[in-house]
XYZ file of N, CA, C and O in Angstrom:
280
model
N -72.354 18.176 -23.211
C -72.235 18.735 -21.874
C -70.896 19.381 -21.715
O -69.901 18.943 -22.264
N -70.883 20.358 -20.922
C -69.667 21.095 -20.594
C -68.762 20.253 -19.706
O -69.235 19.610 -18.758
N -67.486 20.227 -19.991
C -66.531 19.423 -19.231
C -66.505 19.873 -17.757
O -66.330 19.034 -16.864
N -66.680 21.149 -17.503
C -66.684 21.637 -16.121
C -67.869 21.040 -15.350
O -67.752 20.725 -14.171
N -69.026 20.902 -15.994
C -70.182 20.314 -15.365
C -69.899 18.840 -14.996
O -70.252 18.413 -13.904
N -69.275 18.133 -15.884
C -68.955 16.726 -15.618
C -67.980 16.622 -14.440
O -68.165 15.793 -13.551
N -66.963 17.467 -14.425
C -66.010 17.451 -13.313
C -66.707 17.776 -11.995
O -66.439 17.157 -10.960
N -67.612 18.764 -12.022
C -68.363 19.116 -10.806
C -69.218 17.947 -10.341
O -69.269 17.640 -9.150
N -69.872 17.311 -11.280
C -70.723 16.161 -10.938
C -69.872 15.027 -10.343
O -70.278 14.402 -9.362
N -68.723 14.761 -10.909
C -67.854 13.716 -10.390
C -67.373 14.053 -8.960
O -67.343 13.177 -8.101
N -67.018 15.312 -8.729
C -66.595 15.722 -7.382
C -67.739 15.565 -6.408
O -67.528 15.159 -5.253
N -68.940 15.914 -6.827
C -70.104 15.794 -5.942
C -70.377 14.336 -5.578
O -70.632 14.009 -4.418
N -70.300 13.461 -6.557
C -70.513 12.026 -6.312
C -69.441 11.513 -5.368
O -69.717 10.768 -4.423
N -68.185 11.896 -5.612
C -67.096 11.439 -4.743
C -67.298 11.918 -3.316
O -67.107 11.155 -2.367
N -67.709 13.166 -3.133
C -67.926 13.720 -1.798
C -69.077 12.988 -1.086
O -68.951 12.655 0.106
N -70.143 12.721 -1.796
C -71.268 11.985 -1.207
C -70.862 10.572 -0.811
O -71.229 10.095 0.267
N -70.105 9.904 -1.671
C -69.654 8.545 -1.366
C -68.741 8.557 -0.145
O -68.897 7.738 0.747
N -67.792 9.482 -0.099
C -66.863 9.558 1.029
C -67.624 9.810 2.323
O -67.312 9.226 3.373
N -68.613 10.676 2.272
C -69.419 10.970 3.460
C -70.177 9.717 3.907
O -70.257 9.419 5.101
N -70.751 8.991 2.963
C -71.501 7.776 3.299
C -70.588 6.718 3.899
O -70.953 6.046 4.860
N -69.376 6.597 3.387
C -68.417 5.631 3.915
C -68.044 6.014 5.339
O -67.992 5.155 6.240
N -67.772 7.298 5.578
C -67.437 7.733 6.941
C -68.574 7.441 7.925
O -68.332 6.972 9.032
N -69.808 7.722 7.521
C -70.958 7.438 8.373
C -71.090 5.951 8.658
O -71.332 5.536 9.786
N -70.918 5.132 7.637
C -71.035 3.691 7.811
C -69.943 3.154 8.730
O -70.202 2.331 9.613
N -68.735 3.639 8.556
C -67.613 3.203 9.427
C -67.873 3.600 10.869
O -67.627 2.825 11.788
N -68.384 4.775 11.076
C -68.682 5.242 12.414
C -69.768 4.378 13.055
O -69.675 3.990 14.222
N -70.796 4.041 12.300
C -71.883 3.225 12.801
C -71.385 1.831 13.147
O -71.682 1.289 14.209
N -70.589 1.235 12.264
C -70.084 -0.109 12.506
C -69.209 -0.125 13.750
O -69.335 -0.988 14.606
N -68.325 0.819 13.876
C -67.421 0.869 15.029
C -68.187 1.077 16.318
O -67.859 0.489 17.346
N -69.231 1.884 16.313
C -69.948 2.163 17.541
C -70.933 1.054 17.922
O -71.317 0.946 19.075
N -71.347 0.241 16.983
C -72.296 -0.820 17.268
C -71.642 -2.085 17.805
O -72.324 -2.983 18.291
N -70.328 -2.180 17.741
C -69.630 -3.347 18.243
C -69.632 -3.389 19.775
O -70.095 -2.474 20.443
N -69.128 -4.466 20.314
C -69.090 -4.639 21.776
C -67.680 -4.973 22.209
O -66.861 -5.360 21.407
N -67.442 -4.842 23.477
C -66.140 -5.245 24.041
C -66.211 -6.625 24.632
O -65.168 -7.256 24.830
N -67.411 -7.086 24.955
C -67.543 -8.435 25.544
C -68.533 -9.263 24.718
O -69.401 -8.743 24.061
N -68.330 -10.567 24.781
C -69.132 -11.506 24.000
C -70.548 -11.584 24.587
O -70.711 -11.715 25.807
N -71.571 -11.501 23.730
C -72.952 -11.587 24.196
C -73.315 -12.967 24.728
O -74.255 -13.094 25.509
N -72.566 -14.001 24.316
C -72.877 -15.347 24.746
C -72.137 -15.751 26.017
O -72.741 -16.169 26.984
N -70.815 -15.619 26.030
C -70.021 -16.107 27.163
C -69.549 -14.992 28.090
O -69.109 -15.268 29.187
N -69.632 -13.739 27.655
C -69.238 -12.621 28.498
C -67.758 -12.305 28.522
O -67.330 -11.351 29.148
N -66.959 -13.139 27.856
C -65.522 -12.874 27.827
C -65.213 -11.642 26.999
O -65.944 -11.322 26.059
N -64.125 -10.974 27.338
C -63.698 -9.787 26.558
C -63.247 -10.256 25.193
O -62.530 -11.248 25.076
N -63.702 -9.562 24.156
C -63.315 -9.905 22.787
C -61.838 -9.658 22.572
O -61.298 -8.617 23.023
N -61.201 -10.560 21.879
C -59.786 -10.437 21.539
C -59.571 -9.170 20.719
O -60.333 -8.896 19.774
N -58.533 -8.381 21.054
C -58.296 -7.149 20.279
C -58.122 -7.388 18.780
O -58.539 -6.569 17.954
N -57.551 -8.526 18.398
C -57.379 -8.840 16.983
C -58.751 -9.051 16.341
O -58.967 -8.637 15.198
N -59.667 -9.652 17.075
C -61.033 -9.854 16.516
C -61.736 -8.516 16.379
O -62.392 -8.262 15.389
N -61.578 -7.652 17.386
C -62.203 -6.325 17.296
C -61.651 -5.544 16.127
O -62.377 -4.818 15.460
N -60.330 -5.698 15.872
C -59.730 -4.961 14.740
C -60.239 -5.504 13.412
O -60.498 -4.762 12.480
N -60.380 -6.833 13.348
C -60.819 -7.457 12.080
C -62.312 -7.268 11.839
O -62.743 -7.149 10.696
N -63.092 -7.296 12.926
C -64.557 -7.187 12.805
C -65.069 -6.271 13.926
O -65.558 -6.761 14.944
N -64.949 -4.952 13.763
C -65.345 -4.034 14.831
C -66.825 -4.138 15.211
O -67.220 -3.738 16.276
N -67.625 -4.732 14.347
C -69.059 -4.886 14.590
C -69.376 -6.187 15.336
O -70.523 -6.455 15.662
N -68.363 -6.984 15.648
C -68.536 -8.312 16.270
C -69.221 -8.175 17.624
O -68.928 -7.257 18.404
N -70.129 -9.096 17.920
C -70.789 -9.127 19.225
C -70.464 -10.431 19.966
O -70.858 -10.593 21.104
N -69.768 -11.347 19.292
C -69.385 -12.628 19.901
C -67.890 -12.861 19.718
O -67.300 -12.436 18.724
N -67.295 -13.596 20.685
C -65.900 -14.019 20.502
C -65.883 -15.020 19.347
O -66.929 -15.522 18.915
N -64.722 -15.321 18.863
C -64.611 -16.185 17.699
C -65.209 -17.566 17.969
O -65.924 -18.114 17.126
N -64.920 -18.135 19.141
C -65.432 -19.466 19.475
C -66.970 -19.485 19.506
O -67.606 -20.371 18.928
N -67.560 -18.484 20.154
C -69.040 -18.410 20.214
C -69.642 -18.138 18.842
O -70.700 -18.668 18.500
N -68.976 -17.318 18.045
C -69.472 -17.043 16.697
C -69.478 -18.300 15.846
O -70.441 -18.602 15.144
N -68.382 -19.080 15.959
C -68.326 -20.332 15.191
C -69.401 -21.309 15.655
O -70.058 -21.951 14.845
N -69.607 -21.392 16.962
C -70.662 -22.260 17.501
C -72.030 -21.802 17.024
O -72.888 -22.614 16.647
N -72.256 -20.520 17.013
C -73.528 -19.933 16.549
C -73.760 -20.283 15.087
O -74.864 -20.665 14.708
N -72.720 -20.169 14.269
C -72.862 -20.468 12.835
C -73.081 -21.955 12.613
O -73.857 -22.336 11.749
N -72.411 -22.792 13.392
C -72.635 -24.256 13.243
C -74.056 -24.600 13.623
O -74.687 -25.434 12.971
N -74.596 -23.958 14.645
C -75.970 -24.185 15.064
C -76.990 -23.809 14.028
O -78.027 -24.436 13.886
N -76.710 -22.789 13.287
C -77.641 -22.336 12.220
C -77.648 -23.300 11.051
O -78.629 -23.389 10.326
N -76.544 -24.000 10.830
C -76.458 -24.919 9.700
C -77.155 -26.236 9.930
O -77.482 -26.947 9.019
N -77.352 -26.576 11.212
C -77.969 -27.881 11.483
C -79.469 -27.791 11.653
O -80.066 -26.761 11.685
C-alpha cells in the first residue's frame, strides 16, 4: 500500500474518533441535572464537574447503590 493512503486513512480515523468523542461529551453534559432526582437539593458543583451526567447528589447516589446491593 502507498504510504500516503495509510496516512490518509489514519487521519480519517482520527477525525471520526474526535467527532464521536465531541458528540459523546456534548450528550453527557446535556443529560445531567442541576438538582437531585431523589431529594431535590442542588448538586454540588464539584460533583457536577466530576460526573456531569449525575442525576443524584452524592448522598442519594450512595444510598441508591447500597439499596441495589441488598
